[in-house]
mmCIF file of N, CA, C and O in Angstrom:
data_model
loop_
_atom_site.group_PDB
_atom_site.id
_atom_site.type_symbol
_atom_site.label_atom_id
_atom_site.label_comp_id
_atom_site.label_asym_id
_atom_site.label_seq_id
_atom_site.Cartn_x
_atom_site.Cartn_y
_atom_site.Cartn_z
ATOM 1 N N MET N 2 124.466 15.599 34.170
ATOM 2 C CA MET N 2 125.790 15.009 34.147
ATOM 3 C C MET N 2 126.740 15.976 34.835
ATOM 4 O O MET N 2 126.789 17.157 34.525
ATOM 5 N N GLY N 3 127.502 15.445 35.764
ATOM 6 C CA GLY N 3 128.452 16.267 36.499
ATOM 7 C C GLY N 3 129.716 16.518 35.696
ATOM 8 O O GLY N 3 129.954 15.923 34.642
ATOM 9 N N ILE N 4 130.527 17.390 36.212
ATOM 10 C CA ILE N 4 131.779 17.736 35.538
ATOM 11 C C ILE N 4 132.702 16.530 35.445
ATOM 12 O O ILE N 4 133.281 16.265 34.388
ATOM 13 N N VAL N 5 132.819 15.779 36.524
ATOM 14 C CA VAL N 5 133.723 14.624 36.543
ATOM 15 C C VAL N 5 133.252 13.567 35.555
ATOM 16 O O VAL N 5 134.031 13.067 34.736
ATOM 17 N N SER N 6 131.960 13.226 35.610
ATOM 18 C CA SER N 6 131.468 12.202 34.679
ATOM 19 C C SER N 6 131.540 12.710 33.243
ATOM 20 O O SER N 6 131.808 11.943 32.322
ATOM 21 N N GLY N 7 131.313 14.000 33.047
ATOM 22 C CA GLY N 7 131.442 14.572 31.710
ATOM 23 C C GLY N 7 132.859 14.446 31.172
ATOM 24 O O GLY N 7 133.067 14.116 30.000
ATOM 25 N N LEU N 8 133.834 14.705 32.024
ATOM 26 C CA LEU N 8 135.234 14.581 31.614
ATOM 27 C C LEU N 8 135.623 13.123 31.372
ATOM 28 O O LEU N 8 136.371 12.817 30.442
ATOM 29 N N LEU N 9 135.098 12.231 32.212
ATOM 30 C CA LEU N 9 135.423 10.813 32.046
ATOM 31 C C LEU N 9 134.797 10.231 30.768
ATOM 32 O O LEU N 9 135.367 9.359 30.126
ATOM 33 N N LEU N 10 133.628 10.718 30.428
ATOM 34 C CA LEU N 10 132.933 10.193 29.249
ATOM 35 C C LEU N 10 133.298 10.930 27.956
ATOM 36 O O LEU N 10 132.884 10.523 26.875
ATOM 37 N N LEU N 11 134.079 11.989 28.067
ATOM 38 C CA LEU N 11 134.460 12.765 26.890
ATOM 39 C C LEU N 11 135.120 11.929 25.793
ATOM 40 O O LEU N 11 134.808 12.106 24.620
ATOM 41 N N PRO N 12 135.989 10.983 26.121
ATOM 42 C CA PRO N 12 136.589 10.173 25.053
ATOM 43 C C PRO N 12 135.557 9.337 24.277
ATOM 44 O O PRO N 12 135.813 8.922 23.153
ATOM 45 N N LEU N 13 134.393 9.109 24.859
ATOM 46 C CA LEU N 13 133.370 8.319 24.178
ATOM 47 C C LEU N 13 132.483 9.167 23.266
ATOM 48 O O LEU N 13 131.637 8.631 22.560
ATOM 49 N N ALA N 14 132.648 10.479 23.263
ATOM 50 C CA ALA N 14 131.800 11.355 22.464
ATOM 51 C C ALA N 14 131.810 10.984 20.975
ATOM 52 O O ALA N 14 130.736 10.937 20.353
ATOM 53 N N PRO N 15 132.946 10.697 20.361
ATOM 54 C CA PRO N 15 132.911 10.308 18.949
ATOM 55 C C PRO N 15 132.116 9.027 18.706
ATOM 56 O O PRO N 15 131.415 8.904 17.708
ATOM 57 N N VAL N 16 132.194 8.095 19.632
ATOM 58 C CA VAL N 16 131.446 6.844 19.493
ATOM 59 C C VAL N 16 129.949 7.121 19.583
ATOM 60 O O VAL N 16 129.161 6.618 18.791
ATOM 61 N N ARG N 17 129.556 7.940 20.557
ATOM 62 C CA ARG N 17 128.129 8.279 20.698
ATOM 63 C C ARG N 17 127.636 9.023 19.466
ATOM 64 O O ARG N 17 126.527 8.779 18.994
ATOM 65 N N GLY N 18 128.449 9.909 18.941
ATOM 66 C CA GLY N 18 128.070 10.638 17.718
ATOM 67 C C GLY N 18 127.923 9.699 16.537
ATOM 68 O O GLY N 18 126.977 9.807 15.753
ATOM 69 N N THR N 19 128.834 8.771 16.406
ATOM 70 C CA THR N 19 128.773 7.789 15.315
ATOM 71 C C THR N 19 127.536 6.912 15.455
ATOM 72 O O THR N 19 126.857 6.622 14.464
ATOM 73 N N MET N 20 127.229 6.502 16.665
ATOM 74 C CA MET N 20 126.037 5.682 16.894
ATOM 75 C C MET N 20 124.767 6.454 16.557
ATOM 76 O O MET N 20 123.826 5.909 15.995
ATOM 77 N N TRP N 21 124.735 7.736 16.884
ATOM 78 C CA TRP N 21 123.573 8.572 16.575
ATOM 79 C C TRP N 21 123.384 8.667 15.063
ATOM 80 O O TRP N 21 122.278 8.500 14.558
ATOM 81 N N VAL N 22 124.454 8.917 14.342
ATOM 82 C CA VAL N 22 124.387 9.008 12.886
ATOM 83 C C VAL N 22 123.957 7.666 12.289
ATOM 84 O O VAL N 22 123.084 7.608 11.414
ATOM 85 N N ALA N 23 124.541 6.581 12.764
ATOM 86 C CA ALA N 23 124.188 5.252 12.255
ATOM 87 C C ALA N 23 122.719 4.943 12.500
ATOM 88 O O ALA N 23 122.030 4.396 11.628
ATOM 89 N N ASP N 24 122.211 5.298 13.664
ATOM 90 C CA ASP N 24 120.799 5.070 13.980
ATOM 91 C C ASP N 24 119.890 5.854 13.039
ATOM 92 O O ASP N 24 118.907 5.328 12.528
ATOM 93 N N HIS N 25 120.224 7.108 12.795
ATOM 94 C CA HIS N 25 119.404 7.919 11.894
ATOM 95 C C HIS N 25 119.481 7.415 10.453
ATOM 96 O O HIS N 25 118.475 7.438 9.731
ATOM 97 N N LEU N 26 120.644 6.962 10.027
ATOM 98 C CA LEU N 26 120.769 6.387 8.683
ATOM 99 C C LEU N 26 119.933 5.121 8.549
ATOM 100 O O LEU N 26 119.261 4.907 7.533
ATOM 101 N N LEU N 27 119.942 4.289 9.571
ATOM 102 C CA LEU N 27 119.146 3.072 9.567
ATOM 103 C C LEU N 27 117.657 3.390 9.499
ATOM 104 O O LEU N 27 116.910 2.773 8.733
ATOM 105 N N GLN N 28 117.200 4.353 10.289
ATOM 106 C CA GLN N 28 115.793 4.742 10.269
ATOM 107 C C GLN N 28 115.385 5.252 8.890
ATOM 108 O O GLN N 28 114.311 4.904 8.383
ATOM 109 N N GLU N 29 116.213 6.058 8.260
ATOM 110 C CA GLU N 29 115.906 6.589 6.934
ATOM 111 C C GLU N 29 115.903 5.486 5.885
ATOM 112 O O GLU N 29 115.042 5.456 4.994
ATOM 113 N N ALA N 30 116.848 4.568 5.982
ATOM 114 C CA ALA N 30 116.887 3.442 5.036
ATOM 115 C C ALA N 30 115.622 2.593 5.160
ATOM 116 O O ALA N 30 115.041 2.181 4.155
ATOM 117 N N ARG N 31 115.186 2.347 6.380
ATOM 118 C CA ARG N 31 113.950 1.576 6.582
ATOM 119 C C ARG N 31 112.745 2.331 6.027
ATOM 120 O O ARG N 31 111.865 1.740 5.408
ATOM 121 N N ARG N 32 112.699 3.628 6.258
ATOM 122 C CA ARG N 32 111.584 4.429 5.762
ATOM 123 C C ARG N 32 111.524 4.376 4.237
ATOM 124 O O ARG N 32 110.478 4.148 3.646
ATOM 125 N N GLN N 33 112.672 4.540 3.613
ATOM 126 C CA GLN N 33 112.709 4.510 2.153
ATOM 127 C C GLN N 33 112.406 3.123 1.610
ATOM 128 O O GLN N 33 111.730 2.995 0.596
ATOM 129 N N ALA N 34 112.899 2.091 2.267
ATOM 130 C CA ALA N 34 112.666 0.726 1.800
ATOM 131 C C ALA N 34 111.194 0.349 1.893
ATOM 132 O O ALA N 34 110.713 -0.478 1.114
ATOM 133 N N HIS N 35 110.466 0.943 2.823
ATOM 134 C CA HIS N 35 109.058 0.611 3.004
ATOM 135 C C HIS N 35 108.126 1.632 2.360
ATOM 136 O O HIS N 35 106.912 1.514 2.478
ATOM 137 N N ASP N 36 108.681 2.624 1.671
ATOM 138 C CA ASP N 36 107.867 3.609 0.965
ATOM 139 C C ASP N 36 107.081 2.888 -0.132
ATOM 140 O O ASP N 36 107.663 2.129 -0.910
ATOM 141 N N PRO N 37 105.767 3.085 -0.205
ATOM 142 C CA PRO N 37 104.958 2.389 -1.212
ATOM 143 C C PRO N 37 105.458 2.594 -2.642
ATOM 144 O O PRO N 37 105.415 1.667 -3.454
ATOM 145 N N ARG N 38 105.969 3.777 -2.957
ATOM 146 C CA ARG N 38 106.482 4.008 -4.323
ATOM 147 C C ARG N 38 107.679 3.113 -4.601
ATOM 148 O O ARG N 38 107.807 2.558 -5.695
ATOM 149 N N THR N 39 108.550 2.957 -3.615
ATOM 150 C CA THR N 39 109.717 2.094 -3.774
ATOM 151 C C THR N 39 109.296 0.638 -3.920
ATOM 152 O O THR N 39 109.822 -0.086 -4.771
ATOM 153 N N VAL N 40 108.329 0.213 -3.113
ATOM 154 C CA VAL N 40 107.857 -1.171 -3.174
ATOM 155 C C VAL N 40 107.197 -1.441 -4.529
ATOM 156 O O VAL N 40 107.433 -2.490 -5.141
ATOM 157 N N HIS N 41 106.405 -0.484 -5.029
ATOM 158 C CA HIS N 41 105.775 -0.658 -6.346
ATOM 159 C C HIS N 41 106.832 -0.750 -7.448
ATOM 160 O O HIS N 41 106.702 -1.564 -8.376
ATOM 161 N N ALA N 42 107.875 0.058 -7.342
ATOM 162 C CA ALA N 42 108.961 0.002 -8.329
ATOM 163 C C ALA N 42 109.670 -1.350 -8.263
ATOM 164 O O ALA N 42 110.039 -1.915 -9.297
ATOM 165 N N ARG N 43 109.856 -1.860 -7.055
ATOM 166 C CA ARG N 43 110.499 -3.169 -6.908
ATOM 167 C C ARG N 43 109.618 -4.283 -7.460
ATOM 168 O O ARG N 43 110.119 -5.251 -8.043
ATOM 169 N N LEU N 44 108.293 -4.151 -7.286
ATOM 170 C CA LEU N 44 107.372 -5.130 -7.872
ATOM 171 C C LEU N 44 107.446 -5.099 -9.389
ATOM 172 O O LEU N 44 107.442 -6.148 -10.043
ATOM 173 N N ALA N 45 107.517 -3.911 -9.971
ATOM 174 C CA ALA N 45 107.616 -3.788 -11.430
ATOM 175 C C ALA N 45 108.921 -4.415 -11.922
ATOM 176 O O ALA N 45 108.932 -5.140 -12.929
ATOM 177 N N ALA N 46 110.012 -4.163 -11.220
ATOM 178 C CA ALA N 46 111.301 -4.750 -11.603
ATOM 179 C C ALA N 46 111.262 -6.271 -11.469
ATOM 180 O O ALA N 46 111.832 -6.996 -12.299
ATOM 181 N N LEU N 47 110.570 -6.741 -10.458
ATOM 182 C CA LEU N 47 110.430 -8.180 -10.248
ATOM 183 C C LEU N 47 109.662 -8.819 -11.408
ATOM 184 O O LEU N 47 110.046 -9.870 -11.916
ATOM 185 N N ASN N 48 108.599 -8.157 -11.841
ATOM 186 C CA ASN N 48 107.833 -8.658 -12.981
ATOM 187 C C ASN N 48 108.678 -8.674 -14.259
ATOM 188 O O ASN N 48 108.606 -9.624 -15.038
ATOM 189 N N ARG N 49 109.481 -7.626 -14.449
ATOM 190 C CA ARG N 49 110.369 -7.597 -15.619
ATOM 191 C C ARG N 49 111.375 -8.739 -15.569
ATOM 192 O O ARG N 49 111.653 -9.394 -16.570
ATOM 193 N N ALA N 50 111.927 -8.981 -14.381
ATOM 194 C CA ALA N 50 112.909 -10.056 -14.230
ATOM 195 C C ALA N 50 112.283 -11.412 -14.555
ATOM 196 O O ALA N 50 112.915 -12.253 -15.212
ATOM 197 N N LEU N 51 111.045 -11.613 -14.150
ATOM 198 C CA LEU N 51 110.357 -12.862 -14.471
ATOM 199 C C LEU N 51 110.115 -12.963 -15.973
ATOM 200 O O LEU N 51 110.370 -14.003 -16.582
ATOM 201 N N ASP N 52 109.648 -11.881 -16.578
ATOM 202 C CA ASP N 52 109.385 -11.862 -18.016
ATOM 203 C C ASP N 52 110.644 -12.121 -18.835
ATOM 204 O O ASP N 52 110.591 -12.765 -19.883
ATOM 205 N N GLU N 53 111.772 -11.620 -18.344
ATOM 206 C CA GLU N 53 113.042 -11.774 -19.062
ATOM 207 C C GLU N 53 113.718 -13.108 -18.753
ATOM 208 O O GLU N 53 114.762 -13.422 -19.327
ATOM 209 N N GLY N 54 113.164 -13.867 -17.818
ATOM 210 C CA GLY N 54 113.738 -15.157 -17.473
ATOM 211 C C GLY N 54 114.913 -15.079 -16.521
ATOM 212 O O GLY N 54 115.635 -16.063 -16.327
ATOM 213 N N ALA N 55 115.104 -13.918 -15.893
ATOM 214 C CA ALA N 55 116.220 -13.751 -14.967
ATOM 215 C C ALA N 55 115.976 -14.490 -13.647
ATOM 216 O O ALA N 55 116.935 -14.824 -12.946
ATOM 217 N N ILE N 56 114.703 -14.698 -13.305
ATOM 218 C CA ILE N 56 114.359 -15.438 -12.094
ATOM 219 C C ILE N 56 113.291 -16.466 -12.442
ATOM 220 O O ILE N 56 112.583 -16.324 -13.437
ATOM 221 N N ASP N 57 113.189 -17.492 -11.618
ATOM 222 C CA ASP N 57 112.158 -18.505 -11.867
ATOM 223 C C ASP N 57 110.871 -18.146 -11.119
ATOM 224 O O ASP N 57 110.823 -17.202 -10.328
ATOM 225 N N GLU N 58 109.846 -18.914 -11.380
ATOM 226 C CA GLU N 58 108.523 -18.648 -10.803
ATOM 227 C C GLU N 58 108.538 -18.716 -9.280
ATOM 228 O O GLU N 58 107.915 -17.894 -8.607
ATOM 229 N N ALA N 59 109.265 -19.652 -8.706
ATOM 230 C CA ALA N 59 109.312 -19.805 -7.248
ATOM 231 C C ALA N 59 109.955 -18.581 -6.596
ATOM 232 O O ALA N 59 109.445 -18.059 -5.593
ATOM 233 N N ALA N 60 111.064 -18.113 -7.153
ATOM 234 C CA ALA N 60 111.732 -16.930 -6.610
ATOM 235 C C ALA N 60 110.833 -15.704 -6.754
ATOM 236 O O ALA N 60 110.756 -14.871 -5.846
ATOM 237 N N PHE N 61 110.157 -15.614 -7.890
ATOM 238 C CA PHE N 61 109.227 -14.507 -8.113
ATOM 239 C C PHE N 61 108.142 -14.493 -7.042
ATOM 240 O O PHE N 61 107.852 -13.462 -6.445
ATOM 241 N N GLU N 62 107.534 -15.644 -6.804
ATOM 242 C CA GLU N 62 106.430 -15.718 -5.847
ATOM 243 C C GLU N 62 106.877 -15.391 -4.426
ATOM 244 O O GLU N 62 106.158 -14.702 -3.693
ATOM 245 N N ARG N 63 108.061 -15.851 -4.046
ATOM 246 C CA ARG N 63 108.572 -15.542 -2.699
ATOM 247 C C ARG N 63 108.767 -14.038 -2.522
ATOM 248 O O ARG N 63 108.335 -13.454 -1.524
ATOM 249 N N GLU N 64 109.430 -13.428 -3.489
ATOM 250 C CA GLU N 64 109.721 -11.996 -3.378
ATOM 251 C C GLU N 64 108.438 -11.173 -3.510
ATOM 252 O O GLU N 64 108.252 -10.183 -2.795
ATOM 253 N N GLU N 65 107.548 -11.580 -4.396
ATOM 254 C CA GLU N 65 106.284 -10.859 -4.554
ATOM 255 C C GLU N 65 105.488 -10.899 -3.253
ATOM 256 O O GLU N 65 104.932 -9.891 -2.818
ATOM 257 N N GLU N 66 105.443 -12.062 -2.637
ATOM 258 C CA GLU N 66 104.720 -12.204 -1.368
ATOM 259 C C GLU N 66 105.312 -11.300 -0.294
ATOM 260 O O GLU N 66 104.592 -10.636 0.463
ATOM 261 N N ARG N 67 106.633 -11.237 -0.241
ATOM 262 C CA ARG N 67 107.306 -10.389 0.743
ATOM 263 C C ARG N 67 106.995 -8.909 0.502
ATOM 264 O O ARG N 67 106.672 -8.163 1.432
ATOM 265 N N LEU N 68 107.055 -8.486 -0.762
ATOM 266 C CA LEU N 68 106.791 -7.082 -1.094
ATOM 267 C C LEU N 68 105.331 -6.711 -0.845
ATOM 268 O O LEU N 68 105.035 -5.631 -0.326
ATOM 269 N N LEU N 69 104.424 -7.605 -1.195
ATOM 270 C CA LEU N 69 103.008 -7.330 -0.946
ATOM 271 C C LEU N 69 102.715 -7.268 0.556
ATOM 272 O O LEU N 69 101.884 -6.468 0.997
ATOM 273 N N ALA N 70 103.411 -8.086 1.338
ATOM 274 C CA ALA N 70 103.251 -8.035 2.793
ATOM 275 C C ALA N 70 103.725 -6.686 3.340
ATOM 276 O O ALA N 70 103.110 -6.131 4.256
ATOM 277 N N LEU N 71 104.804 -6.149 2.766
ATOM 278 C CA LEU N 71 105.271 -4.823 3.174
ATOM 279 C C LEU N 71 104.201 -3.772 2.914
ATOM 280 O O LEU N 71 103.932 -2.920 3.762
ATOM 281 N N LEU N 72 103.603 -3.827 1.729
ATOM 282 C CA LEU N 72 102.556 -2.868 1.388
ATOM 283 C C LEU N 72 101.354 -3.011 2.316
ATOM 284 O O LEU N 72 100.792 -2.024 2.780
ATOM 285 N N GLU N 73 100.963 -4.242 2.575
ATOM 286 C CA GLU N 73 99.809 -4.485 3.435
ATOM 287 C C GLU N 73 100.076 -4.011 4.861
ATOM 288 O O GLU N 73 99.236 -3.372 5.486
ATOM 289 N N ARG N 74 101.263 -4.305 5.361
ATOM 290 C CA ARG N 74 101.634 -3.885 6.712
ATOM 291 C C ARG N 74 101.622 -2.369 6.816
ATOM 292 O O ARG N 74 101.145 -1.804 7.786
ATOM 293 N N ARG N 75 102.144 -1.717 5.791
ATOM 294 C CA ARG N 75 102.173 -0.244 5.789
ATOM 295 C C ARG N 75 100.759 0.319 5.773
ATOM 296 O O ARG N 75 100.455 1.259 6.495
ATOM 297 N N ALA N 76 99.879 -0.260 4.932
ATOM 298 C CA ALA N 76 98.502 0.214 4.848
ATOM 299 C C ALA N 76 97.777 -0.001 6.171
ATOM 300 O O ALA N 76 97.029 0.866 6.633
ATOM 301 N N THR N 77 98.006 -1.130 6.806
ATOM 302 C CA THR N 77 97.366 -1.425 8.089
ATOM 303 C C THR N 77 97.861 -0.468 9.162
ATOM 304 O O THR N 77 97.069 0.065 9.941
ATOM 305 N N THR N 78 99.154 -0.211 9.185
ATOM 306 C CA THR N 78 99.734 0.700 10.170
ATOM 307 C C THR N 78 99.206 2.108 9.972
ATOM 308 O O THR N 78 98.839 2.775 10.934
ATOM 309 N N GLN N 79 99.122 2.576 8.730
ATOM 310 C CA GLN N 79 98.618 3.916 8.465
ATOM 311 C C GLN N 79 97.144 4.019 8.825
ATOM 312 O O GLN N 79 96.696 5.029 9.347
ATOM 313 N N GLY N 80 96.383 2.969 8.572
ATOM 314 C CA GLY N 80 94.974 2.963 8.928
ATOM 315 C C GLY N 80 94.772 3.096 10.422
ATOM 316 O O GLY N 80 93.888 3.809 10.893
ATOM 317 N N ARG N 81 95.603 2.429 11.189
ATOM 318 C CA ARG N 81 95.505 2.524 12.650
ATOM 319 C C ARG N 81 95.850 3.907 13.142
ATOM 320 O O ARG N 81 95.248 4.423 14.070
ATOM 321 N N HIS N 82 96.858 4.532 12.508
ATOM 322 C CA HIS N 82 97.264 5.881 12.928
ATOM 323 C C HIS N 82 96.205 6.913 12.573
ATOM 324 O O HIS N 82 96.115 7.945 13.210
ATOM 325 N N GLN N 83 95.402 6.626 11.561
ATOM 326 C CA GLN N 83 94.366 7.568 11.144
ATOM 327 C C GLN N 83 93.021 7.239 11.770
ATOM 328 O O GLN N 83 92.029 7.878 11.477
ATOM 329 N N GLY N 84 92.976 6.218 12.611
ATOM 330 C CA GLY N 84 91.736 5.854 13.280
ATOM 331 C C GLY N 84 90.834 4.969 12.460
ATOM 332 O O GLY N 84 89.696 4.740 12.802
ATOM 333 N N VAL N 85 91.327 4.414 11.361
ATOM 334 C CA VAL N 85 90.563 3.531 10.509
ATOM 335 C C VAL N 85 91.028 2.117 10.786
ATOM 336 O O VAL N 85 92.210 1.834 10.769
ATOM 337 N N HIS N 86 90.104 1.222 11.048
ATOM 338 C CA HIS N 86 90.459 -0.166 11.310
ATOM 339 C C HIS N 86 89.990 -1.035 10.172
ATOM 340 O O HIS N 86 88.855 -0.919 9.714
ATOM 341 N N PRO N 87 90.866 -1.925 9.670
ATOM 342 C CA PRO N 87 90.515 -2.777 8.531
ATOM 343 C C PRO N 87 89.441 -3.779 8.866
ATOM 344 O O PRO N 87 89.130 -4.121 9.924
#
């Protein structure tokens, strides 16, 4: 980057910094949301909600299916990275 373009783009530095921080926060949130321990905890909470009558069977099944798909996708992805194919 030349001096002129650097000076012209200087006012955008806070925006670029904010975008960098937002991107890293998003990546960390996704990592935590897909962590198997977090998914297992969410499954346990889902089961409690069903037992307590807070949700109906249809809502339980939809969310359970989604959470189990997250776990399966994670296991498949990790298997590929380790050279193991399902």
